[in-house]
mmCIF file of C-alpha atoms in Angstrom:
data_model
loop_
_atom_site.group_PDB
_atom_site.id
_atom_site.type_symbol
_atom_site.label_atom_id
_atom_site.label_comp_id
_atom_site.label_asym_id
_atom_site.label_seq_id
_atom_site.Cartn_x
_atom_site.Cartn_y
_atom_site.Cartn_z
ATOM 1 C CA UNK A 409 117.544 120.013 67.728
ATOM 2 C CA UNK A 410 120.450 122.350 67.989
ATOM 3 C CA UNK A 411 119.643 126.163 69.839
ATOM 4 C CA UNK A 412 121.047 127.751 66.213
ATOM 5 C CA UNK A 413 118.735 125.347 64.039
ATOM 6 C CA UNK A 414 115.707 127.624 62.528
ATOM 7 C CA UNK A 415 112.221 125.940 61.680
ATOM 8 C CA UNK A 416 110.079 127.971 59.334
ATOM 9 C CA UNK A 417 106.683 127.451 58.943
ATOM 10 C CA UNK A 418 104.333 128.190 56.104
ATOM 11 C CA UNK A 419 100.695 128.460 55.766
ATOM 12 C CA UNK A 420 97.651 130.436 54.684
ATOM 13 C CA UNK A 421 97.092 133.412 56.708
ATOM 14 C CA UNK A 422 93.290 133.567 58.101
ATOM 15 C CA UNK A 423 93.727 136.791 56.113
ATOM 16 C CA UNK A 424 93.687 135.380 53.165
ATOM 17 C CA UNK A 425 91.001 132.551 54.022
ATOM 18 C CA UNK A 426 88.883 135.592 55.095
ATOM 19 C CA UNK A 427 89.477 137.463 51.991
ATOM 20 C CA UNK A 428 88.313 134.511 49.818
ATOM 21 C CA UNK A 429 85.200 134.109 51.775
ATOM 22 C CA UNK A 430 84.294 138.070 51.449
ATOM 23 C CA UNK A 431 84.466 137.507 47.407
ATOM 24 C CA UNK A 432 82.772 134.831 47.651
ATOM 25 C CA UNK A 433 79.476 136.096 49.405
ATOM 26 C CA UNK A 434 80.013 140.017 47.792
ATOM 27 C CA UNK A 435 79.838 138.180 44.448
ATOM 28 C CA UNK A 436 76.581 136.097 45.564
ATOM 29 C CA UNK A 437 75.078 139.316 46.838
ATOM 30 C CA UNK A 438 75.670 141.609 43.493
ATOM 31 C CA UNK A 439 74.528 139.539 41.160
ATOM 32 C CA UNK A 440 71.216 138.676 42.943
ATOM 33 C CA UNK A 441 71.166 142.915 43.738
ATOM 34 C CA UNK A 442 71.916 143.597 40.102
ATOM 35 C CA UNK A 443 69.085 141.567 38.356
ATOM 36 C CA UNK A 444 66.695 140.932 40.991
ATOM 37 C CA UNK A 445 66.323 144.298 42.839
ATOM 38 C CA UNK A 446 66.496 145.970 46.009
ATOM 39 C CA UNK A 447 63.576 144.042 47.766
ATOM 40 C CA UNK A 448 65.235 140.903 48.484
ATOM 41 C CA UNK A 449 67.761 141.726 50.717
ATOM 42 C CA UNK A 450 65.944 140.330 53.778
ATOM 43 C CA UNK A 451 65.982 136.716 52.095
ATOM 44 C CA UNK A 452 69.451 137.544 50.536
ATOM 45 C CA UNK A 453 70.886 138.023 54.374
ATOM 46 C CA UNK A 454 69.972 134.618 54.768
ATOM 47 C CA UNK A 455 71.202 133.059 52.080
ATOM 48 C CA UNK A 456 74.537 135.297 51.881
ATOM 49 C CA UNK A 457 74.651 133.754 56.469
ATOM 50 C CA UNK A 458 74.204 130.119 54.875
ATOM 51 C CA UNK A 459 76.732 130.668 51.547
ATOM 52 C CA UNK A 460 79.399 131.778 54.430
ATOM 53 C CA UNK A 461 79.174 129.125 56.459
ATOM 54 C CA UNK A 462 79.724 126.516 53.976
ATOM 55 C CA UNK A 463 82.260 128.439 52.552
ATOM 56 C CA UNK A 464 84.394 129.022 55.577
ATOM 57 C CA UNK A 465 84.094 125.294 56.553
ATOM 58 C CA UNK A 466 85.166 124.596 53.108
ATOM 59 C CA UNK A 467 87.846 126.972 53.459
ATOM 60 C CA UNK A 468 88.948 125.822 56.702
ATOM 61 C CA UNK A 469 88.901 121.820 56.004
ATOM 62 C CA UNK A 470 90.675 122.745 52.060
ATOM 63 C CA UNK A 471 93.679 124.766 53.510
ATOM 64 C CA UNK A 472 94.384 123.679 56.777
ATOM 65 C CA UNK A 473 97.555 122.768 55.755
ATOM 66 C CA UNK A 474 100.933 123.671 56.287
ATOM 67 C CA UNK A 475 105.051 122.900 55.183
ATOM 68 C CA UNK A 476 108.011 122.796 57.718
ATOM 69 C CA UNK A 477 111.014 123.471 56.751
ATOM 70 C CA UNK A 478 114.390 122.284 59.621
ATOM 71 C CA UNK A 479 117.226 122.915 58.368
ATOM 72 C CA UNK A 480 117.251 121.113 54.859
ATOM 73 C CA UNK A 481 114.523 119.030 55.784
ATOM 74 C CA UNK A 482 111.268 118.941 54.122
ATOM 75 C CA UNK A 483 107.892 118.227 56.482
ATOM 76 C CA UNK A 484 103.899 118.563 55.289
ATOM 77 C CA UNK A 485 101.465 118.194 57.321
ATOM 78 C CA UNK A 486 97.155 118.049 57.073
ATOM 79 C CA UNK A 487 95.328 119.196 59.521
ATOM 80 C CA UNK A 488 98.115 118.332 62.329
ATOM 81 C CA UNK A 489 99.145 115.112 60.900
ATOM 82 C CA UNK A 490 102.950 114.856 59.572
ATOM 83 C CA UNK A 491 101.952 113.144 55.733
ATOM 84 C CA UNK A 492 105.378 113.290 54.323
ATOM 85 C CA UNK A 493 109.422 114.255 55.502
ATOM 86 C CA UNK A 494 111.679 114.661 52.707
ATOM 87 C CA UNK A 495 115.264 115.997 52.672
ATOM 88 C CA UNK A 496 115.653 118.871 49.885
ATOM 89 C CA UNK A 497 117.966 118.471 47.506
ATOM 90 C CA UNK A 498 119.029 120.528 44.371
ATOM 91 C CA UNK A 499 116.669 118.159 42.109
ATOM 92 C CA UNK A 500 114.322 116.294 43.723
ATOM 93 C CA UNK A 501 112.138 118.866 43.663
ATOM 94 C CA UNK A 502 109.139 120.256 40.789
ATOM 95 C CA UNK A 503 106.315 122.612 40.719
ATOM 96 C CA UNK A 504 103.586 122.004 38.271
ATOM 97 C CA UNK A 505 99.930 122.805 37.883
ATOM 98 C CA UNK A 506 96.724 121.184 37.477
ATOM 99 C CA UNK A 507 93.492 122.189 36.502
ATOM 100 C CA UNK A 508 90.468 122.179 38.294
ATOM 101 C CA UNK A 509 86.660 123.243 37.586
ATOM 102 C CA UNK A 510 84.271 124.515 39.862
ATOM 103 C CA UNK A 511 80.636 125.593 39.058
ATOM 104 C CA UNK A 512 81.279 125.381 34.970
ATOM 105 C CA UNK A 513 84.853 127.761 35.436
ATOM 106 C CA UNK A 514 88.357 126.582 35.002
ATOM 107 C CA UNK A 515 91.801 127.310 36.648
ATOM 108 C CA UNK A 516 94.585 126.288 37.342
ATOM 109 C CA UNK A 517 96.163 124.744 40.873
ATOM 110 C CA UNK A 518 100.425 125.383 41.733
ATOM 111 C CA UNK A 519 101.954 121.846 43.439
ATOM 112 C CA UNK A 520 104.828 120.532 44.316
ATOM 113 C CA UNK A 521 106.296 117.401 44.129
ATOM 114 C CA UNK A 522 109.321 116.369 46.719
ATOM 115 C CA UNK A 523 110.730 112.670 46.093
ATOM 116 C CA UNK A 524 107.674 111.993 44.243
ATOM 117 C CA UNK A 525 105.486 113.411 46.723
ATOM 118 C CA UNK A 526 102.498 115.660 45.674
ATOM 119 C CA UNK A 527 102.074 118.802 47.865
ATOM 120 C CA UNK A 528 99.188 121.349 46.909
ATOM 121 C CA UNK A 529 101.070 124.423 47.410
ATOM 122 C CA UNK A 530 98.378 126.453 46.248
ATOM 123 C CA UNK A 531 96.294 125.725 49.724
ATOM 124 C CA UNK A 532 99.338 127.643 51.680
ATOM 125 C CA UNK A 533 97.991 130.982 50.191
ATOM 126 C CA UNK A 534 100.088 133.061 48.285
ATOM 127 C CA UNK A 535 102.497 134.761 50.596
ATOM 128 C CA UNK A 536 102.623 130.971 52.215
ATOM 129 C CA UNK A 537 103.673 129.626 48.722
ATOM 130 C CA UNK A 538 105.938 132.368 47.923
ATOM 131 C CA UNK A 539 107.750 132.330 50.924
ATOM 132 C CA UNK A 540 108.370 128.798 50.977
ATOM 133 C CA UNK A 541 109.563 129.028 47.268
ATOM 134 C CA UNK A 542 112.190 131.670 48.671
ATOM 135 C CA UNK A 543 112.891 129.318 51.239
ATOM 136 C CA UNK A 544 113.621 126.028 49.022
ATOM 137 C CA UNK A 545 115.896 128.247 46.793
ATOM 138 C CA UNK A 546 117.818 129.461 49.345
ATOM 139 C CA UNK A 547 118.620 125.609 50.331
ATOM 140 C CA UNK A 548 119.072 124.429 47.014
ATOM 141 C CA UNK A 549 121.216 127.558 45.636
ATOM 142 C CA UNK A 550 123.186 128.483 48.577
ATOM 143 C CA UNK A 551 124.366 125.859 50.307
ATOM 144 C CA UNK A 552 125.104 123.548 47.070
ATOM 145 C CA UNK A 553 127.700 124.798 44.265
ATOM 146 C CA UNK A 554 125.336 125.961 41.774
ATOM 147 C CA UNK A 555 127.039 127.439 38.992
ATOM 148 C CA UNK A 556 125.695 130.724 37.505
ATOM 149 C CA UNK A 557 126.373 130.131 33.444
ATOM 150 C CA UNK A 558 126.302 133.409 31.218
ATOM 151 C CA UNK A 559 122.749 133.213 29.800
ATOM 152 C CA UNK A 560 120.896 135.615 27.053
ATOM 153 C CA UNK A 561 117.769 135.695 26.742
ATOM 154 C CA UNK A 562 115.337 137.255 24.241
ATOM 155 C CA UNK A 563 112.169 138.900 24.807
ATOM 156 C CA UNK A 564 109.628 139.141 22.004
ATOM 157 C CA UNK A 565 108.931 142.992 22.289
ATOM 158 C CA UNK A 566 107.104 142.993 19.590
ATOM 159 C CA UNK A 567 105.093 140.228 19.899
ATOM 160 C CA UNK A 568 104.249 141.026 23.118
ATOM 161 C CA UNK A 569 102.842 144.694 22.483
ATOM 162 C CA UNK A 570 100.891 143.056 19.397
ATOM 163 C CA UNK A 571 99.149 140.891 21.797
ATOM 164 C CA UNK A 572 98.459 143.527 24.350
ATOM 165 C CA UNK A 573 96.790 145.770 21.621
ATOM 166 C CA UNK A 574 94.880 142.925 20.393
ATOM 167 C CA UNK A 575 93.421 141.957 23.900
ATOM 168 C CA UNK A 576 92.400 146.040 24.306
ATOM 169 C CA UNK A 577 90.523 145.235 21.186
ATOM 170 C CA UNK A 578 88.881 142.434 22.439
ATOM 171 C CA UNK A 579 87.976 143.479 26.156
ATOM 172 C CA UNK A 580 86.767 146.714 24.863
ATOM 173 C CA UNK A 581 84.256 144.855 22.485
ATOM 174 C CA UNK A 582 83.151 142.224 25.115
ATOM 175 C CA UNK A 583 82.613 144.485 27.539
ATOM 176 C CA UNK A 584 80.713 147.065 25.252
ATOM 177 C CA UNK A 585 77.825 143.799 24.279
ATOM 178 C CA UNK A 586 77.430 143.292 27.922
ATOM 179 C CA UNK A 587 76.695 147.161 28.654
ATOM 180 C CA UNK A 588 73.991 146.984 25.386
ATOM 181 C CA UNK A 589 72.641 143.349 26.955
ATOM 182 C CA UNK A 590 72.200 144.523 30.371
ATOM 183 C CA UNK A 591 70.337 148.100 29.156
ATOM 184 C CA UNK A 592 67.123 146.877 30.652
ATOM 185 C CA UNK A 593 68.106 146.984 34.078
ATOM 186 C CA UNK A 594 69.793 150.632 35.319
ATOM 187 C CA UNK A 595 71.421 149.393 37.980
ATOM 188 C CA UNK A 596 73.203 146.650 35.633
ATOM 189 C CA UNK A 597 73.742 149.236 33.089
ATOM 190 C CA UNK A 598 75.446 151.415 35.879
ATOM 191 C CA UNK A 599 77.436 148.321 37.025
ATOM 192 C CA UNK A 600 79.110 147.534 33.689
ATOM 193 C CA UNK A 601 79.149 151.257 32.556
ATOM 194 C CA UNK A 602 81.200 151.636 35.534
ATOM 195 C CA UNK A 603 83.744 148.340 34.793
ATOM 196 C CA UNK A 604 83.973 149.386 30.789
ATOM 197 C CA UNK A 605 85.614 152.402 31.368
ATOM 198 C CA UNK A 606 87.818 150.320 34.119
ATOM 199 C CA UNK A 607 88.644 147.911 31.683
ATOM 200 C CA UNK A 608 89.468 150.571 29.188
ATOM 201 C CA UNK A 609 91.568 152.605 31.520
ATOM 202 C CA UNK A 610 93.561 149.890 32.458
ATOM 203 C CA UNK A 611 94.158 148.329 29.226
ATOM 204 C CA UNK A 612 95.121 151.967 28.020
ATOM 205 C CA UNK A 613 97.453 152.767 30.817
ATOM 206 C CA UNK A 614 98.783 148.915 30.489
ATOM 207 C CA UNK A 615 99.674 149.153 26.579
ATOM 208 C CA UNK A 616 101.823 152.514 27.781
ATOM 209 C CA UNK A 617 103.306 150.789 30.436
ATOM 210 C CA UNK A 618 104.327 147.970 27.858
ATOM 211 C CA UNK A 619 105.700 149.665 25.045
ATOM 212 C CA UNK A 620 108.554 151.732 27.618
ATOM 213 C CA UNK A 621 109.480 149.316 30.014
ATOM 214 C CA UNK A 622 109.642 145.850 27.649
ATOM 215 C CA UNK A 623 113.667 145.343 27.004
ATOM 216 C CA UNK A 624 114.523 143.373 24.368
ATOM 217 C CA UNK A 625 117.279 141.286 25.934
ATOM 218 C CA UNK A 626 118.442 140.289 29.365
ATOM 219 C CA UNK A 627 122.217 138.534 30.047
ATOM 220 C CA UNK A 628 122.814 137.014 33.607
ATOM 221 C CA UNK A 629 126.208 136.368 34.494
ATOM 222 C CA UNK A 630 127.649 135.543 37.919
ATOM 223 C CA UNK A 631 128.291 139.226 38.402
ATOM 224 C CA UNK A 632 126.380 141.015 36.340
ATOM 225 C CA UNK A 633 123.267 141.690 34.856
ATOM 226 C CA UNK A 634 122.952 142.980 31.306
ATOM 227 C CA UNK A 635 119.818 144.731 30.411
ATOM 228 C CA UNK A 636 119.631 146.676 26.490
ATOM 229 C CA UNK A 637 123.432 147.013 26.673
ATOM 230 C CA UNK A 638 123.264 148.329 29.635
ATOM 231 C CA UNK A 639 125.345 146.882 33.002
ATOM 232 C CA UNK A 640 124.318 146.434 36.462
ATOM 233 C CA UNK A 641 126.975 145.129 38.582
ATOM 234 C CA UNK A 642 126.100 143.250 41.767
ATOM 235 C CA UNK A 643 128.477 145.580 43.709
ATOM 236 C CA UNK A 644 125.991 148.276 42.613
ATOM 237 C CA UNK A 645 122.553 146.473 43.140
ATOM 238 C CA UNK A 646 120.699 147.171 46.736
ATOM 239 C CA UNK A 647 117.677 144.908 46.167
ATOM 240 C CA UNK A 648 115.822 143.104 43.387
ATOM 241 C CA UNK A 649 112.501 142.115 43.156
ATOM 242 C CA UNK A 650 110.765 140.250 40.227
ATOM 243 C CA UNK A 651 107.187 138.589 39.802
ATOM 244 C CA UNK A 652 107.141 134.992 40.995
ATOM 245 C CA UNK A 653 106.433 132.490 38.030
ATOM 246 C CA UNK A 654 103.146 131.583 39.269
ATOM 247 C CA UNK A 655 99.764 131.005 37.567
ATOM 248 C CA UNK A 656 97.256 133.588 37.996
ATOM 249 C CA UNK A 657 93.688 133.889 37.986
ATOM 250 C CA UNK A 658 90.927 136.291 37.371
ATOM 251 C CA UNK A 659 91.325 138.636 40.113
ATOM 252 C CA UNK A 660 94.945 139.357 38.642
ATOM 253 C CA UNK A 661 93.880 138.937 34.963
ATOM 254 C CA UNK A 662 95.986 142.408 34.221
ATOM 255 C CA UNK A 663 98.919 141.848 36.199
ATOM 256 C CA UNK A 664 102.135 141.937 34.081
ATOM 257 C CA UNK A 665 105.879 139.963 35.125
ATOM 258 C CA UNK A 666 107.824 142.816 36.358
ATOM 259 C CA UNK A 667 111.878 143.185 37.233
ATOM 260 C CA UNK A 668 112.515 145.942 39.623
ATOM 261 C CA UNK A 669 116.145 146.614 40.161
ATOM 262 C CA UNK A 670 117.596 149.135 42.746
ATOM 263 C CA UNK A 671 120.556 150.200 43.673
ATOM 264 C CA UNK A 672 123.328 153.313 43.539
ATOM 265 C CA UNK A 673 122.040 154.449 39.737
ATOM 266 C CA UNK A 674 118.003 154.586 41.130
ATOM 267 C CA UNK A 675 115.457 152.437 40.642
ATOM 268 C CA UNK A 676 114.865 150.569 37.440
ATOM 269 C CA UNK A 677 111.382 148.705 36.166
ATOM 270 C CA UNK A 678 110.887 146.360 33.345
ATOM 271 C CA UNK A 679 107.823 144.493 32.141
ATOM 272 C CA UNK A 680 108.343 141.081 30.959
ATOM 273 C CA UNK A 681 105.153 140.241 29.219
ATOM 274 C CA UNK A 682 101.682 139.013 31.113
ATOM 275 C CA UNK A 683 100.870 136.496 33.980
ATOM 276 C CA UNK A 684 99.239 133.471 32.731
ATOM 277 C CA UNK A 685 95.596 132.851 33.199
ATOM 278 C CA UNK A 686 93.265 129.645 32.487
ATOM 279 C CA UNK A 687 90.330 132.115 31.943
ATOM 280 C CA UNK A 688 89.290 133.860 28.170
ATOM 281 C CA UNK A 689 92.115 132.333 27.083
ATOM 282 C CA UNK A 690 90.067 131.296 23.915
ATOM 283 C CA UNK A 691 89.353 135.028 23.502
ATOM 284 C CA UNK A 692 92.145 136.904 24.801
ATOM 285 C CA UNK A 693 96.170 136.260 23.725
ATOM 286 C CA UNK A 694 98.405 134.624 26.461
ATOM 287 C CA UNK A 695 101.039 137.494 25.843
ATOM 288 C CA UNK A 696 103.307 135.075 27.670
ATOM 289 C CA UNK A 697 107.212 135.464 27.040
ATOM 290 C CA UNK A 698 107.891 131.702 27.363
ATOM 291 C CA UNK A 699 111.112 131.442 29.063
ATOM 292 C CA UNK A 700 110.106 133.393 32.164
ATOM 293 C CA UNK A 701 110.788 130.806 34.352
ATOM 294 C CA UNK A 702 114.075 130.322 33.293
ATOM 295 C CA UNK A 703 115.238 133.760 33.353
ATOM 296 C CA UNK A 704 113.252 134.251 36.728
ATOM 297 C CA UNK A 705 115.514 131.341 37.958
ATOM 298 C CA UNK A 706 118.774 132.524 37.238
ATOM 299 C CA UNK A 707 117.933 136.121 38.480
ATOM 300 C CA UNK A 708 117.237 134.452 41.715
ATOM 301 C CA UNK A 709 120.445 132.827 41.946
ATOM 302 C CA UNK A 710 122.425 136.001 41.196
ATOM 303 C CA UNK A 711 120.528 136.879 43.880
ATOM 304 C CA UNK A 712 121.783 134.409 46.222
ATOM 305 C CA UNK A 713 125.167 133.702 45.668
ATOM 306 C CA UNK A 714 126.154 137.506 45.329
ATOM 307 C CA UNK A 715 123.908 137.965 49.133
ATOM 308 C CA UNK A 716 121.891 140.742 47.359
ATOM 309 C CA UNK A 717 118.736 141.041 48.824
ATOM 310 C CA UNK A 718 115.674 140.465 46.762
ATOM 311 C CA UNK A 719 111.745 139.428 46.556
ATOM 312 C CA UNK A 720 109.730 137.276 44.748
ATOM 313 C CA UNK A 721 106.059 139.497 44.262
#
């Protein structure tokens, strides 16, 4: 191993495995506080103690896991143990999901697959997965002769906005049948008082957000970016950052795509439709523009080969 050769390492941050444990027992605990009272919580101490130990062993044993990365070479390994070395290439590489179902809920799992190799991404964590994302394009774009082509792409404003306006409709009802069905109990009705007029807020602020900052087409050449007409010229850009093309769950279920581009003119924002999500999604509209991951491909390799700095969110 050469003194210049860099080895990056990815994994989940205890942070995060921490994080996912917290939900996990504050969940437990407000749903048993909500409809059985305040009397419990000497037995719901214990149970909340035994719920976190089984959930941080299952947390522990699930994502100890981790990706190496020498060079242009390729290692995973499970809890210590080197499973798999690949060398990356500019196609041997895919990301896919699956879905999996846990206690009667469904969502959906990011892997990768290197020389027909499965790798759960997912159990790296999200800045883990992200960053090693970042890192595999770097590989594949920069040191290869990829070959920026002058791309349009159209974004369904419209359809998009329609969608948005038609999931207000339907969160606003939903939510408003759970405040009437949990009347009996105050501090229930307090509880989902208290997320309707979230819900409401957010969807309101959301729709606003939407309907200024959703451009109707984007055109990436290999020095420029063309957004509504208007030019950004990599000589001009500072930094990009746009949302990374993975699935989302719950916890995000209102986070939008986003484009941020800065530079000498300011800083500019688009919105490029929703995140997807497994859940409600035979309730709610996707409000998915459909060639995301395209156009969040070839943004990334203006990125690179023009050395403009940028990060995937």
């Amino acid at each position: 191993m050469g003194l210049n050769e860099k080895i990056q390492e990815f994994k989940m941050l205890w942070s995060e495995k921490l994080i996912k444990l917290g939900i996990a027992i504050f969940l437990i605990g407000l749903i048993v506080f909500l409809f059985k009272g305040r009397e419990i919580f000497d037995q719901l101490f214990l149970i909340m103690l035994l719920v976190g130990i089984v959930a941080l062993l299952k947390v522990n044993f699930e994502f100890n896991r981790k990706v190496v990365i020498l060079k242009d070479i390729l290692v995973y390994y499970e809890d210590g143990r080197e499973c798999h070395r690949a060398k990356i290439t500019e196609n041997n590489i895919k990301t896919y999901y699956k879905e999996k179902r846990a206690y009667r809920s469904r969502y959906k799992c990011k892997y990768m697959s290197i020389n027909k190799f499965e790798i759960p991404v997912y159990s790296l964590g999200l800045k883990g997965s992200i960053e090693l994302e970042k890192a595999i394009y770097e590989i594949q774009y920069k040191k290869n002769n990829t070959v920026i082509k002058n791309r349009l792409f159209t974004i369904p404003r419209e359809r998009l906005i329609k969608e948005k306006f038609g999931n207000f409709i339907v969160d606003t009802i939903v939510t408003f049948l759970l405040l009437i069905l949990a009347a009996v109990n105050a501090n229930a009705r307090a509880f989902f008082l208290i997320v309707y007029l979230v819900i409401v807020s957010l969807n309101v602020f959301s729709l606003i957000k939407l309907n200024k900052f959703t451009p109707k087409t984007i055109k990436v050449t290999k020095d420029v970016i063309i957004i509504d007409n208007v030019e950004y010229n990599k000589s001009n850009i500072k930094e990009i950052k746009v949302t990374n093309s993975d699935i989302v769950t719950l916890t995000t279920l209102f986070k939008t795509r986003r484009l941020k581009i800065t530079g000498k003119f300011g800083k500019r924002i688009f919105t490029l439709g929703a995140c997807p999500n497994s859940e409600f999604k035979n309730f709610r509209k996707d409000m998915i523009y459909e060639n995301y991951e395209s156009l969040y491909e070839e943004i990334v390799k203006f990125c690179i080969k023009n050395e403009i700095e940028y990060e995937l969110m």
